[in-house]
């Protein structure tokens, strides 16, 4: 395959099938539809499926670290990490549900999603308008020895 001069890629990623634009590195091997890729999102490193490749138009999402990026094509190690992360879903869901109940937080835990870096995304439905994620993240760091990102569903 030929090298790309920088492209934007529409990628489906995450348990809920999010779709977002990501910038791909210039000079990297040109990605194509259907490729499995590792992407960096505001949540962390995630496995995704490339849907569309186009010339850059500055549509890639961005956070404090810069544009969301396609880090690389997924390799065997990435797939192994994804399987290991998926194996954590059940135990982490049970632990997270117990902690949410103990703390009496006003939310409904819908699911958990361990990412490739083994941080965990809590998929929650807030039961009120005020949900400060700071105490939630702190409690999980102490009790579960893992970092969480709170993803509010509506």
GROMACS .gro file of C-alpha atoms in nm, residues 93 96-101 103-112 121-131 136 140 149-154:
model
   36
   93UNK     CA    1  -1.957  -0.426   3.635
   96UNK     CA    2  -1.893  -0.083   4.003
   97UNK     CA    3  -2.257  -0.166   4.075
   98UNK     CA    4  -2.170  -0.249   4.437
   99UNK     CA    5  -1.979   0.078   4.480
  100UNK     CA    6  -2.259   0.284   4.320
  101UNK     CA    7  -2.511   0.124   4.558
  103UNK     CA    8  -2.229   0.538   4.783
  104UNK     CA    9  -2.595   0.603   4.700
  105UNK     CA   10  -2.502   0.798   4.386
  106UNK     CA   11  -2.800   0.922   4.181
  107UNK     CA   12  -2.728   0.717   3.871
  108UNK     CA   13  -2.815   0.393   3.704
  109UNK     CA   14  -2.513   0.190   3.594
  110UNK     CA   15  -2.594   0.061   3.246
  111UNK     CA   16  -2.265  -0.107   3.156
  112UNK     CA   17  -1.890  -0.081   3.186
  121UNK     CA   18  -1.572   0.374   3.104
  122UNK     CA   19  -1.887   0.373   3.315
  123UNK     CA   20  -2.194   0.396   3.096
  124UNK     CA   21  -2.448   0.559   3.324
  125UNK     CA   22  -2.790   0.715   3.319
  126UNK     CA   23  -2.788   1.010   3.563
  127UNK     CA   24  -3.102   1.022   3.774
  128UNK     CA   25  -3.061   1.394   3.839
  129UNK     CA   26  -2.904   1.688   3.657
  130UNK     CA   27  -2.609   1.722   3.894
  131UNK     CA   28  -2.353   1.445   3.868
  136UNK     CA   29  -1.684   0.888   4.147
  140UNK     CA   30  -1.289   0.389   4.199
  149UNK     CA   31  -1.448   0.785   3.274
  150UNK     CA   32  -1.815   0.867   3.321
  151UNK     CA   33  -2.014   0.851   2.998
  152UNK     CA   34  -2.363   0.992   3.045
  153UNK     CA   35  -2.638   0.837   2.836
  154UNK     CA   36  -2.971   1.009   2.781
   0.00000   0.00000   0.00000
